[in-house]
């Protein structure tokens, strides 16, 4: 696969195509519109400073102009001299109010570091190998269907798989348990080595996995392996789909708000080993094609002393649940087919429902993150359409003004295409998601962390940058997590799954791959 051209950070364009564009005459109207929009955004965003500061300066100048030195001396001698009690009282009140404010406000949550698991090369799985393994267990029609899906999936030839390499596994449950131990222990070992945190200091543990839920739970398996303390708050989330990674972050955040001075370990993982579908229902065959092996461990802290060494600060988590709607509830549904073979059905309505969930999510998230300029434009078009019955298109806010980086769950190529169009993102913004899908496949809830690791390995994360993680999952749910970078990430000092091969990316991904 040929190596793709590097994209410009701000425009998301290809430097070669940019040079070509420079030789073409640009429309004067498009140039004017661009600078008008930038000027509008700057003016509205800084309106407070542009208006209030001159007014305060003018007011101060007017008041000082009518006073002389004798007036100022008299004011100090008479008014302040006899109002010591009032000054002390006001100062004490302000101190009490400030103490109450700082004691009652939410604790800051820091992401100290995270680690994504990269399997051994022996687990590499080509599309040709997938088709060879399944060809003897499925009908010719099903194999043809899976081949078409793989051709258009956006997955590359070096993704990783577990027992798919030995399909069907002789001991599915035991294979799944060994796979879980390999991924979970591998990711957590790497994380603890990075952060040098003593496992006994971890007070909160949240594990999310959708399909494989053994007894004892995977969270108990982690407690046993790392000898976590007896009062650790342990949670094991199951059946919540690909969006469960951000649900775990949100849960850990809420627990950190009430348990001071501690760490929270979040483990996001999925094992489809015992749940590969062995029937011929096309709506259930998609999961066999897209899901691959992977997992991520994340360490959060509410200790202010950890701020200096942490990578990010969590600013917002937002969860949108559409499960009250029957159509949304059943769009990703685990069930048996006519031959009593269990699989996960993906409904034809999935993309439409995902779009509705995304719309609800960003409608709530927008006011929290968008600049005032974008909010005013959205409100103006809404008023014009609803109250004045004007024939205007709803204004789609430019989220590129709110975020520098986007980590969109790599559920499949169609999902990424849809969000790229809806959010009007550039190739540069979509690169981490598309390359993650190509290199690692759909690793479920952990995919957003492989994407963030890609951005770090590329040296894209700078201090102050804002990151938006978006994930979709069964139920149906759309969840968001917003982070702010506390430091510039030096890719030379980083070690993650992309480190040894980052120079090979991005690559060109054809719409249809030849198998």
GROMACS .gro file of C-alpha atoms in nm:
model
  515
    1UNK     CA    1   0.000   0.000   0.000
    2UNK     CA    2   0.149   0.333  -0.104
    3UNK     CA    3   0.225   0.582   0.169
    4UNK     CA    4  -0.011   0.879   0.169
    5UNK     CA    5   0.093   1.245   0.164
    6UNK     CA    6   0.108   1.436   0.492
    7UNK     CA    7  -0.181   1.671   0.557
    8UNK     CA    8  -0.169   2.030   0.680
    9UNK     CA    9  -0.274   2.067   1.047
   10UNK     CA   10  -0.499   2.371   1.006
   11UNK     CA   11  -0.660   2.312   0.667
   12UNK     CA   12  -0.650   1.934   0.649
   13UNK     CA   13  -0.533   1.962   0.288
   14UNK     CA   14  -0.259   1.785   0.102
   15UNK     CA   15   0.051   2.006   0.047
   16UNK     CA   16   0.083   1.886  -0.313
   17UNK     CA   17  -0.277   1.967  -0.396
   18UNK     CA   18  -0.236   2.296  -0.208
   19UNK     CA   19   0.051   2.394  -0.435
   20UNK     CA   20  -0.167   2.317  -0.735
   21UNK     CA   21  -0.446   2.527  -0.591
   22UNK     CA   22  -0.209   2.821  -0.554
   23UNK     CA   23  -0.166   2.830  -0.931
   24UNK     CA   24  -0.540   2.855  -0.988
   25UNK     CA   25  -0.719   3.191  -0.971
   26UNK     CA   26  -0.939   3.211  -0.664
   27UNK     CA   27  -1.280   3.367  -0.662
   28UNK     CA   28  -1.269   3.714  -0.498
   29UNK     CA   29  -1.607   3.648  -0.337
   30UNK     CA   30  -1.486   3.327  -0.171
   31UNK     CA   31  -1.180   3.508  -0.035
   32UNK     CA   32  -1.396   3.790   0.102
   33UNK     CA   33  -1.639   3.542   0.261
   34UNK     CA   34  -1.351   3.360   0.431
   35UNK     CA   35  -1.212   3.675   0.591
   36UNK     CA   36  -1.559   3.804   0.680
   37UNK     CA   37  -1.626   3.480   0.872
   38UNK     CA   38  -1.289   3.494   1.049
   39UNK     CA   39  -1.343   3.859   1.136
   40UNK     CA   40  -1.691   3.786   1.269
   41UNK     CA   41  -1.564   3.500   1.483
   42UNK     CA   42  -1.281   3.715   1.625
   43UNK     CA   43  -1.511   4.009   1.694
   44UNK     CA   44  -1.778   3.807   1.876
   45UNK     CA   45  -1.529   3.595   2.070
   46UNK     CA   46  -1.350   3.904   2.200
   47UNK     CA   47  -1.653   4.131   2.231
   48UNK     CA   48  -1.630   4.135   2.612
   49UNK     CA   49  -1.273   4.263   2.606
   50UNK     CA   50  -1.333   4.504   2.318
   51UNK     CA   51  -1.633   4.667   2.489
   52UNK     CA   52  -1.586   4.640   2.866
   53UNK     CA   53  -1.217   4.731   2.894
   54UNK     CA   54  -1.252   5.066   2.706
   55UNK     CA   55  -1.564   5.150   2.914
   56UNK     CA   56  -1.384   5.079   3.242
   57UNK     CA   57  -1.082   5.278   3.131
   58UNK     CA   58  -1.300   5.575   3.029
   59UNK     CA   59  -1.496   5.563   3.356
   60UNK     CA   60  -1.178   5.555   3.562
   61UNK     CA   61  -1.032   5.843   3.363
   62UNK     CA   62  -1.345   6.058   3.417
   63UNK     CA   63  -1.345   5.996   3.794
   64UNK     CA   64  -0.975   6.063   3.835
   65UNK     CA   65  -0.994   6.381   3.630
   66UNK     CA   66  -1.219   6.555   3.890
   67UNK     CA   67  -0.996   6.463   4.186
   68UNK     CA   68  -0.682   6.638   4.301
   69UNK     CA   69  -0.410   6.523   4.541
   70UNK     CA   70  -0.575   6.690   4.843
   71UNK     CA   71  -0.902   6.502   4.774
   72UNK     CA   72  -0.722   6.169   4.762
   73UNK     CA   73  -0.532   6.240   5.088
   74UNK     CA   74  -0.854   6.348   5.261
   75UNK     CA   75  -1.028   6.030   5.142
   76UNK     CA   76  -0.755   5.812   5.290
   77UNK     CA   77  -0.739   5.998   5.622
   78UNK     CA   78  -1.109   6.025   5.696
   79UNK     CA   79  -1.297   5.743   5.522
   80UNK     CA   80  -1.055   5.452   5.553
   81UNK     CA   81  -0.938   5.551   5.902
   82UNK     CA   82  -1.287   5.518   6.051
   83UNK     CA   83  -1.396   5.213   5.851
   84UNK     CA   84  -1.139   4.957   5.968
   85UNK     CA   85  -1.412   4.736   6.113
   86UNK     CA   86  -1.608   4.745   5.787
   87UNK     CA   87  -1.296   4.659   5.586
   88UNK     CA   88  -1.211   4.364   5.815
   89UNK     CA   89  -1.571   4.242   5.804
   90UNK     CA   90  -1.583   4.256   5.423
   91UNK     CA   91  -1.247   4.085   5.393
   92UNK     CA   92  -1.354   3.805   5.629
   93UNK     CA   93  -1.680   3.756   5.440
   94UNK     CA   94  -1.495   3.735   5.110
   95UNK     CA   95  -1.254   3.480   5.259
   96UNK     CA   96  -1.543   3.264   5.385
   97UNK     CA   97  -1.726   3.281   5.050
   98UNK     CA   98  -1.406   3.195   4.861
   99UNK     CA   99  -1.346   2.896   5.092
  100UNK     CA  100  -1.702   2.771   5.038
  101UNK     CA  101  -1.663   2.810   4.661
  102UNK     CA  102  -1.336   2.620   4.639
  103UNK     CA  103  -1.461   2.345   4.873
  104UNK     CA  104  -1.787   2.290   4.684
  105UNK     CA  105  -1.668   2.305   4.323
  106UNK     CA  106  -1.607   1.975   4.138
  107UNK     CA  107  -1.261   1.825   4.162
  108UNK     CA  108  -1.043   1.844   3.855
  109UNK     CA  109  -0.993   1.506   3.687
  110UNK     CA  110  -0.657   1.441   3.522
  111UNK     CA  111  -0.560   1.172   3.274
  112UNK     CA  112  -0.215   1.074   3.394
  113UNK     CA  113  -0.148   0.840   3.100
  114UNK     CA  114  -0.300   0.557   2.899
  115UNK     CA  115  -0.177   0.243   2.724
  116UNK     CA  116  -0.316   0.060   2.421
  117UNK     CA  117  -0.234  -0.307   2.379
  118UNK     CA  118  -0.054  -0.418   2.065
  119UNK     CA  119  -0.069  -0.797   2.014
  120UNK     CA  120   0.224  -1.008   1.908
  121UNK     CA  121   0.279  -1.022   1.528
  122UNK     CA  122   0.174  -1.388   1.538
  123UNK     CA  123  -0.184  -1.263   1.583
  124UNK     CA  124  -0.181  -1.061   1.259
  125UNK     CA  125  -0.484  -1.144   1.048
  126UNK     CA  126  -0.512  -1.073   0.674
  127UNK     CA  127  -0.847  -1.058   0.497
  128UNK     CA  128  -0.740  -1.355   0.286
  129UNK     CA  129  -0.686  -1.559   0.602
  130UNK     CA  130  -1.030  -1.459   0.735
  131UNK     CA  131  -1.198  -1.581   0.418
  132UNK     CA  132  -1.000  -1.904   0.421
  133UNK     CA  133  -1.100  -1.979   0.780
  134UNK     CA  134  -1.471  -1.915   0.730
  135UNK     CA  135  -1.512  -2.060   0.381
  136UNK     CA  136  -1.569  -2.416   0.509
  137UNK     CA  137  -1.829  -2.314   0.771
  138UNK     CA  138  -2.051  -2.076   0.573
  139UNK     CA  139  -2.253  -2.096   0.255
  140UNK     CA  140  -2.102  -1.967  -0.068
  141UNK     CA  141  -2.345  -1.676  -0.060
  142UNK     CA  142  -2.234  -1.578   0.291
  143UNK     CA  143  -1.865  -1.599   0.199
  144UNK     CA  144  -1.929  -1.376  -0.105
  145UNK     CA  145  -2.114  -1.129   0.117
  146UNK     CA  146  -1.830  -1.116   0.374
  147UNK     CA  147  -1.577  -1.066   0.095
  148UNK     CA  148  -1.771  -0.761  -0.029
  149UNK     CA  149  -1.791  -0.624   0.324
  150UNK     CA  150  -1.416  -0.666   0.375
  151UNK     CA  151  -1.344  -0.497   0.041
  152UNK     CA  152  -1.531  -0.186   0.152
  153UNK     CA  153  -1.461  -0.200   0.526
  154UNK     CA  154  -1.149   0.018   0.539
  155UNK     CA  155  -0.957  -0.254   0.727
  156UNK     CA  156  -0.599  -0.324   0.623
  157UNK     CA  157  -0.403  -0.645   0.590
  158UNK     CA  158  -0.232  -0.633   0.930
  159UNK     CA  159  -0.510  -0.619   1.185
  160UNK     CA  160  -0.500  -0.852   1.485
  161UNK     CA  161  -0.737  -1.136   1.574
  162UNK     CA  162  -0.755  -1.391   1.852
  163UNK     CA  163  -0.924  -1.725   1.806
  164UNK     CA  164  -1.051  -1.622   1.463
  165UNK     CA  165  -0.719  -1.766   1.351
  166UNK     CA  166  -0.845  -2.102   1.480
  167UNK     CA  167  -1.209  -2.067   1.383
  168UNK     CA  168  -1.409  -2.220   1.536
  169UNK     CA  169  -1.216  -2.250   1.866
  170UNK     CA  170  -1.228  -2.591   2.038
  171UNK     CA  171  -1.280  -2.433   2.380
  172UNK     CA  172  -1.446  -2.094   2.318
  173UNK     CA  173  -1.482  -1.993   2.683
  174UNK     CA  174  -1.128  -2.087   2.783
  175UNK     CA  175  -0.989  -1.919   2.470
  176UNK     CA  176  -1.181  -1.602   2.557
  177UNK     CA  177  -1.048  -1.603   2.914
  178UNK     CA  178  -0.687  -1.643   2.795
  179UNK     CA  179  -0.741  -1.368   2.538
  180UNK     CA  180  -0.878  -1.138   2.809
  181UNK     CA  181  -0.581  -1.205   3.037
  182UNK     CA  182  -0.337  -1.138   2.753
  183UNK     CA  183  -0.490  -0.803   2.652
  184UNK     CA  184  -0.588  -0.673   2.997
  185UNK     CA  185  -0.264  -0.764   3.173
  186UNK     CA  186  -0.057  -0.645   2.878
  187UNK     CA  187  -0.223  -0.301   2.872
  188UNK     CA  188  -0.220  -0.252   3.251
  189UNK     CA  189   0.143  -0.367   3.284
  190UNK     CA  190   0.241  -0.110   3.023
  191UNK     CA  191   0.038   0.162   3.196
  192UNK     CA  192   0.184   0.096   3.540
  193UNK     CA  193   0.536   0.096   3.394
  194UNK     CA  194   0.466   0.434   3.232
  195UNK     CA  195   0.313   0.599   3.538
  196UNK     CA  196   0.513   0.420   3.813
  197UNK     CA  197   0.196   0.407   4.024
  198UNK     CA  198   0.171   0.153   4.303
  199UNK     CA  199  -0.141  -0.065   4.243
  200UNK     CA  200  -0.223  -0.028   4.614
  201UNK     CA  201  -0.285   0.344   4.551
  202UNK     CA  202  -0.567   0.269   4.306
  203UNK     CA  203  -0.899   0.328   4.481
  204UNK     CA  204  -1.138   0.290   4.185
  205UNK     CA  205  -1.148   0.022   3.915
  206UNK     CA  206  -1.390   0.029   3.620
  207UNK     CA  207  -1.386  -0.242   3.354
  208UNK     CA  208  -1.611  -0.241   3.048
  209UNK     CA  209  -1.665  -0.535   2.816
  210UNK     CA  210  -1.985  -0.603   2.628
  211UNK     CA  211  -2.009  -0.972   2.538
  212UNK     CA  212  -1.771  -1.181   2.749
  213UNK     CA  213  -1.863  -1.173   3.119
  214UNK     CA  214  -1.713  -1.465   3.314
  215UNK     CA  215  -1.746  -1.544   3.683
  216UNK     CA  216  -1.554  -1.417   3.875
  217UNK     CA  217  -1.572  -1.093   3.679
  218UNK     CA  218  -1.286  -0.941   3.482
  219UNK     CA  219  -1.260  -0.665   3.743
  220UNK     CA  220  -1.205  -0.936   4.008
  221UNK     CA  221  -0.940  -1.089   3.782
  222UNK     CA  222  -0.754  -0.755   3.782
  223UNK     CA  223  -0.786  -0.718   4.161
  224UNK     CA  224  -0.641  -1.066   4.204
  225UNK     CA  225  -0.352  -1.016   3.961
  226UNK     CA  226  -0.238  -0.676   4.093
  227UNK     CA  227  -0.339  -0.732   4.457
  228UNK     CA  228  -0.549  -0.418   4.478
  229UNK     CA  229  -0.654  -0.314   4.826
  230UNK     CA  230  -0.966  -0.452   4.992
  231UNK     CA  231  -1.169  -0.128   4.984
  232UNK     CA  232  -1.122  -0.066   4.609
  233UNK     CA  233  -1.447   0.046   4.442
  234UNK     CA  234  -1.475  -0.215   4.166
  235UNK     CA  235  -1.725  -0.196   3.878
  236UNK     CA  236  -1.770  -0.436   3.585
  237UNK     CA  237  -1.986  -0.298   3.301
  238UNK     CA  238  -2.131  -0.544   3.051
  239UNK     CA  239  -2.359  -0.531   2.747
  240UNK     CA  240  -2.312  -0.157   2.685
  241UNK     CA  241  -2.150  -0.181   2.341
  242UNK     CA  242  -1.877   0.020   2.175
  243UNK     CA  243  -1.964   0.341   2.361
  244UNK     CA  244  -1.892   0.185   2.701
  245UNK     CA  245  -1.538   0.325   2.713
  246UNK     CA  246  -1.671   0.678   2.763
  247UNK     CA  247  -1.939   0.549   3.000
  248UNK     CA  248  -1.654   0.408   3.211
  249UNK     CA  249  -1.473   0.742   3.203
  250UNK     CA  250  -1.791   0.920   3.310
  251UNK     CA  251  -1.849   0.671   3.594
  252UNK     CA  252  -1.489   0.700   3.711
  253UNK     CA  253  -1.521   1.079   3.706
  254UNK     CA  254  -1.831   1.068   3.926
  255UNK     CA  255  -1.662   0.833   4.172
  256UNK     CA  256  -1.351   1.052   4.184
  257UNK     CA  257  -1.570   1.348   4.279
  258UNK     CA  258  -1.667   1.178   4.608
  259UNK     CA  259  -1.348   0.987   4.687
  260UNK     CA  260  -1.061   1.233   4.740
  261UNK     CA  261  -0.691   1.187   4.676
  262UNK     CA  262  -0.701   0.866   4.475
  263UNK     CA  263  -0.650   0.704   4.135
  264UNK     CA  264  -0.906   0.542   3.905
  265UNK     CA  265  -0.805   0.265   3.664
  266UNK     CA  266  -1.030   0.221   3.360
  267UNK     CA  267  -0.996  -0.086   3.136
  268UNK     CA  268  -1.180  -0.089   2.801
  269UNK     CA  269  -1.182  -0.420   2.618
  270UNK     CA  270  -1.392  -0.647   2.399
  271UNK     CA  271  -1.365  -1.019   2.330
  272UNK     CA  272  -1.573  -1.166   2.049
  273UNK     CA  273  -1.394  -1.502   2.064
  274UNK     CA  274  -1.688  -1.707   2.199
  275UNK     CA  275  -1.939  -1.503   1.999
  276UNK     CA  276  -1.828  -1.528   1.638
  277UNK     CA  277  -2.146  -1.590   1.443
  278UNK     CA  278  -2.151  -1.929   1.269
  279UNK     CA  279  -2.479  -1.891   1.076
  280UNK     CA  280  -2.577  -1.740   0.741
  281UNK     CA  281  -2.791  -1.439   0.842
  282UNK     CA  282  -2.626  -1.145   0.663
  283UNK     CA  283  -2.732  -0.893   0.927
  284UNK     CA  284  -2.524  -1.091   1.181
  285UNK     CA  285  -2.219  -1.153   0.962
  286UNK     CA  286  -2.095  -0.792   0.975
  287UNK     CA  287  -1.949  -0.830   1.325
  288UNK     CA  288  -1.734  -1.123   1.205
  289UNK     CA  289  -1.580  -0.895   0.944
  290UNK     CA  290  -1.515  -0.577   1.142
  291UNK     CA  291  -1.420  -0.664   1.502
  292UNK     CA  292  -1.058  -0.725   1.594
  293UNK     CA  293  -0.835  -0.772   1.898
  294UNK     CA  294  -0.739  -0.476   2.120
  295UNK     CA  295  -0.783  -0.300   2.451
  296UNK     CA  296  -0.680   0.013   2.643
  297UNK     CA  297  -0.599   0.095   3.007
  298UNK     CA  298  -0.644   0.451   3.135
  299UNK     CA  299  -0.526   0.602   3.465
  300UNK     CA  300  -0.723   0.898   3.606
  301UNK     CA  301  -0.641   1.104   3.915
  302UNK     CA  302  -0.806   1.374   4.124
  303UNK     CA  303  -0.481   1.467   4.299
  304UNK     CA  304  -0.367   1.820   4.222
  305UNK     CA  305  -0.009   1.701   4.268
  306UNK     CA  306  -0.055   1.483   3.958
  307UNK     CA  307  -0.143   1.778   3.735
  308UNK     CA  308   0.219   1.847   3.646
  309UNK     CA  309   0.283   1.500   3.508
  310UNK     CA  310  -0.062   1.435   3.358
  311UNK     CA  311  -0.130   1.456   2.985
  312UNK     CA  312  -0.490   1.580   2.980
  313UNK     CA  313  -0.763   1.727   3.196
  314UNK     CA  314  -1.120   1.604   3.157
  315UNK     CA  315  -1.352   1.897   3.091
  316UNK     CA  316  -1.682   1.736   2.985
  317UNK     CA  317  -1.851   1.397   2.957
  318UNK     CA  318  -2.193   1.373   2.797
  319UNK     CA  319  -2.412   1.065   2.751
  320UNK     CA  320  -2.712   1.044   2.519
  321UNK     CA  321  -2.939   0.737   2.545
  322UNK     CA  322  -3.207   0.668   2.282
  323UNK     CA  323  -3.316   0.334   2.432
  324UNK     CA  324  -3.672   0.456   2.498
  325UNK     CA  325  -3.730   0.431   2.122
  326UNK     CA  326  -3.798   0.068   2.021
  327UNK     CA  327  -3.633   0.115   1.682
  328UNK     CA  328  -3.314   0.247   1.843
  329UNK     CA  329  -3.320  -0.018   2.114
  330UNK     CA  330  -3.323  -0.302   1.858
  331UNK     CA  331  -3.081  -0.161   1.598
  332UNK     CA  332  -2.790  -0.354   1.757
  333UNK     CA  333  -2.938  -0.669   1.907
  334UNK     CA  334  -2.791  -0.999   2.021
  335UNK     CA  335  -3.023  -1.288   1.939
  336UNK     CA  336  -3.054  -1.637   1.795
  337UNK     CA  337  -3.125  -1.704   1.429
  338UNK     CA  338  -3.357  -1.969   1.289
  339UNK     CA  339  -3.089  -2.233   1.345
  340UNK     CA  340  -3.047  -2.132   1.711
  341UNK     CA  341  -2.706  -1.978   1.645
  342UNK     CA  342  -2.634  -1.663   1.848
  343UNK     CA  343  -2.519  -1.347   1.674
  344UNK     CA  344  -2.544  -0.968   1.692
  345UNK     CA  345  -2.792  -0.825   1.442
  346UNK     CA  346  -2.710  -0.485   1.292
  347UNK     CA  347  -3.027  -0.319   1.167
  348UNK     CA  348  -3.056  -0.133   0.836
  349UNK     CA  349  -3.170   0.167   1.041
  350UNK     CA  350  -2.838   0.180   1.227
  351UNK     CA  351  -2.688   0.477   1.040
  352UNK     CA  352  -3.008   0.683   1.062
  353UNK     CA  353  -3.039   0.614   1.436
  354UNK     CA  354  -2.672   0.695   1.490
  355UNK     CA  355  -2.730   1.027   1.313
  356UNK     CA  356  -3.025   1.108   1.539
  357UNK     CA  357  -2.827   1.017   1.850
  358UNK     CA  358  -2.533   1.231   1.734
  359UNK     CA  359  -2.766   1.525   1.670
  360UNK     CA  360  -2.909   1.500   2.023
  361UNK     CA  361  -2.562   1.470   2.172
  362UNK     CA  362  -2.406   1.767   1.996
  363UNK     CA  363  -2.716   1.982   2.059
  364UNK     CA  364  -2.646   1.945   2.431
  365UNK     CA  365  -2.267   1.957   2.398
  366UNK     CA  366  -2.259   2.259   2.167
  367UNK     CA  367  -2.339   2.531   2.425
  368UNK     CA  368  -2.067   2.388   2.653
  369UNK     CA  369  -1.784   2.399   2.399
  370UNK     CA  370  -1.871   2.620   2.101
  371UNK     CA  371  -1.760   2.984   2.086
  372UNK     CA  372  -2.033   3.247   2.121
  373UNK     CA  373  -2.004   3.336   1.752
  374UNK     CA  374  -2.120   2.989   1.646
  375UNK     CA  375  -2.396   2.978   1.906
  376UNK     CA  376  -2.536   3.311   1.784
  377UNK     CA  377  -2.544   3.192   1.422
  378UNK     CA  378  -2.720   2.869   1.523
  379UNK     CA  379  -2.973   3.060   1.736
  380UNK     CA  380  -3.037   3.316   1.460
  381UNK     CA  381  -3.119   3.051   1.198
  382UNK     CA  382  -3.335   2.865   1.449
  383UNK     CA  383  -3.538   3.179   1.526
  384UNK     CA  384  -3.568   3.263   1.156
  385UNK     CA  385  -3.700   2.916   1.076
  386UNK     CA  386  -3.926   2.857   1.376
  387UNK     CA  387  -4.075   3.200   1.444
  388UNK     CA  388  -4.048   3.390   1.115
  389UNK     CA  389  -4.111   3.082   0.897
  390UNK     CA  390  -3.818   3.172   0.673
  391UNK     CA  391  -3.694   2.911   0.426
  392UNK     CA  392  -3.340   2.879   0.561
  393UNK     CA  393  -3.127   2.572   0.619
  394UNK     CA  394  -3.043   2.491   0.983
  395UNK     CA  395  -2.695   2.620   1.061
  396UNK     CA  396  -2.445   2.343   1.130
  397UNK     CA  397  -2.195   2.475   1.389
  398UNK     CA  398  -1.829   2.454   1.298
  399UNK     CA  399  -1.690   2.224   1.568
  400UNK     CA  400  -1.339   2.278   1.430
  401UNK     CA  401  -1.351   2.611   1.618
  402UNK     CA  402  -1.408   2.420   1.943
  403UNK     CA  403  -1.168   2.127   1.897
  404UNK     CA  404  -0.829   2.065   1.742
  405UNK     CA  405  -0.857   1.685   1.742
  406UNK     CA  406  -1.140   1.439   1.681
  407UNK     CA  407  -1.136   1.074   1.793
  408UNK     CA  408  -1.440   0.912   1.634
  409UNK     CA  409  -1.513   0.548   1.715
  410UNK     CA  410  -1.382   0.337   1.427
  411UNK     CA  411  -1.697   0.129   1.394
  412UNK     CA  412  -1.665   0.102   1.019
  413UNK     CA  413  -1.600   0.306   0.710
  414UNK     CA  414  -1.966   0.407   0.667
  415UNK     CA  415  -1.974   0.552   1.021
  416UNK     CA  416  -1.661   0.759   0.961
  417UNK     CA  417  -1.786   0.884   0.623
  418UNK     CA  418  -2.117   0.989   0.777
  419UNK     CA  419  -1.958   1.186   1.061
  420UNK     CA  420  -1.703   1.346   0.831
  421UNK     CA  421  -1.988   1.484   0.620
  422UNK     CA  422  -2.214   1.582   0.911
  423UNK     CA  423  -1.942   1.763   1.106
  424UNK     CA  424  -1.771   1.900   0.793
  425UNK     CA  425  -1.432   1.765   0.899
  426UNK     CA  426  -1.118   1.752   0.687
  427UNK     CA  427  -0.897   1.458   0.592
  428UNK     CA  428  -0.648   1.574   0.856
  429UNK     CA  429  -0.910   1.555   1.131
  430UNK     CA  430  -1.033   1.212   1.017
  431UNK     CA  431  -0.686   1.064   0.974
  432UNK     CA  432  -0.649   0.915   1.326
  433UNK     CA  433  -0.986   0.739   1.300
  434UNK     CA  434  -0.932   0.605   0.948
  435UNK     CA  435  -0.578   0.486   1.018
  436UNK     CA  436  -0.692   0.314   1.338
  437UNK     CA  437  -0.964   0.128   1.147
  438UNK     CA  438  -0.710   0.035   0.880
  439UNK     CA  439  -0.436  -0.084   1.117
  440UNK     CA  440  -0.630  -0.229   1.413
  441UNK     CA  441  -0.987  -0.272   1.287
  442UNK     CA  442  -1.286  -0.213   1.512
  443UNK     CA  443  -1.153  -0.272   1.863
  444UNK     CA  444  -1.488  -0.163   2.008
  445UNK     CA  445  -1.473   0.072   2.310
  446UNK     CA  446  -1.093   0.101   2.302
  447UNK     CA  447  -1.069   0.237   1.944
  448UNK     CA  448  -1.086   0.602   2.053
  449UNK     CA  449  -0.767   0.551   2.258
  450UNK     CA  450  -0.577   0.405   1.962
  451UNK     CA  451  -0.677   0.721   1.775
  452UNK     CA  452  -0.548   0.950   2.048
  453UNK     CA  453  -0.227   0.744   2.055
  454UNK     CA  454  -0.195   0.802   1.679
  455UNK     CA  455  -0.222   1.179   1.725
  456UNK     CA  456   0.045   1.165   1.996
  457UNK     CA  457   0.278   0.951   1.785
  458UNK     CA  458   0.241   1.204   1.501
  459UNK     CA  459   0.342   1.488   1.734
  460UNK     CA  460   0.010   1.666   1.687
  461UNK     CA  461  -0.087   1.721   2.052
  462UNK     CA  462   0.016   2.062   2.182
  463UNK     CA  463  -0.048   2.225   2.516
  464UNK     CA  464  -0.399   2.369   2.529
  465UNK     CA  465  -0.535   2.156   2.244
  466UNK     CA  466  -0.888   2.025   2.288
  467UNK     CA  467  -0.980   1.667   2.203
  468UNK     CA  468  -1.331   1.539   2.131
  469UNK     CA  469  -1.389   1.165   2.167
  470UNK     CA  470  -1.717   1.035   2.019
  471UNK     CA  471  -1.847   0.680   2.050
  472UNK     CA  472  -2.164   0.494   1.953
  473UNK     CA  473  -2.299   0.176   2.108
  474UNK     CA  474  -2.592  -0.061   2.142
  475UNK     CA  475  -2.889   0.058   2.335
  476UNK     CA  476  -2.866   0.296   2.137
  477UNK     CA  477  -2.615   0.543   2.281
  478UNK     CA  478  -2.395   0.829   2.166
  479UNK     CA  479  -2.137   0.948   2.420
  480UNK     CA  480  -1.882   1.227   2.420
  481UNK     CA  481  -1.568   1.299   2.618
  482UNK     CA  482  -1.380   1.630   2.600
  483UNK     CA  483  -1.017   1.667   2.709
  484UNK     CA  484  -0.771   1.957   2.722
  485UNK     CA  485  -0.401   1.886   2.676
  486UNK     CA  486  -0.192   1.997   2.974
  487UNK     CA  487   0.137   1.964   2.788
  488UNK     CA  488   0.284   1.929   2.444
  489UNK     CA  489   0.336   1.559   2.379
  490UNK     CA  490   0.684   1.479   2.251
  491UNK     CA  491   0.648   1.175   2.019
  492UNK     CA  492   1.015   1.084   2.067
  493UNK     CA  493   0.952   1.020   2.439
  494UNK     CA  494   0.627   0.833   2.378
  495UNK     CA  495   0.590   0.458   2.345
  496UNK     CA  496   0.258   0.333   2.210
  497UNK     CA  497   0.132   0.084   1.948
  498UNK     CA  498   0.211   0.328   1.666
  499UNK     CA  499   0.565   0.420   1.768
  500UNK     CA  500   0.755   0.165   1.561
  501UNK     CA  501   0.558   0.221   1.240
  502UNK     CA  502   0.414   0.573   1.254
  503UNK     CA  503   0.631   0.688   0.963
  504UNK     CA  504   0.437   0.454   0.735
  505UNK     CA  505   0.113   0.644   0.795
  506UNK     CA  506  -0.110   0.783   0.663
  507UNK     CA  507  -0.172   0.541   0.377
  508UNK     CA  508  -0.412   0.572   0.089
  509UNK     CA  509  -0.722   0.359   0.145
  510UNK     CA  510  -0.915   0.282  -0.177
  511UNK     CA  511  -1.293   0.272  -0.161
  512UNK     CA  512  -1.284  -0.088  -0.278
  513UNK     CA  513  -0.985  -0.303  -0.188
  514UNK     CA  514  -0.879  -0.595  -0.407
  515UNK     CA  515  -0.873  -0.920  -0.209
   0.00000   0.00000   0.00000
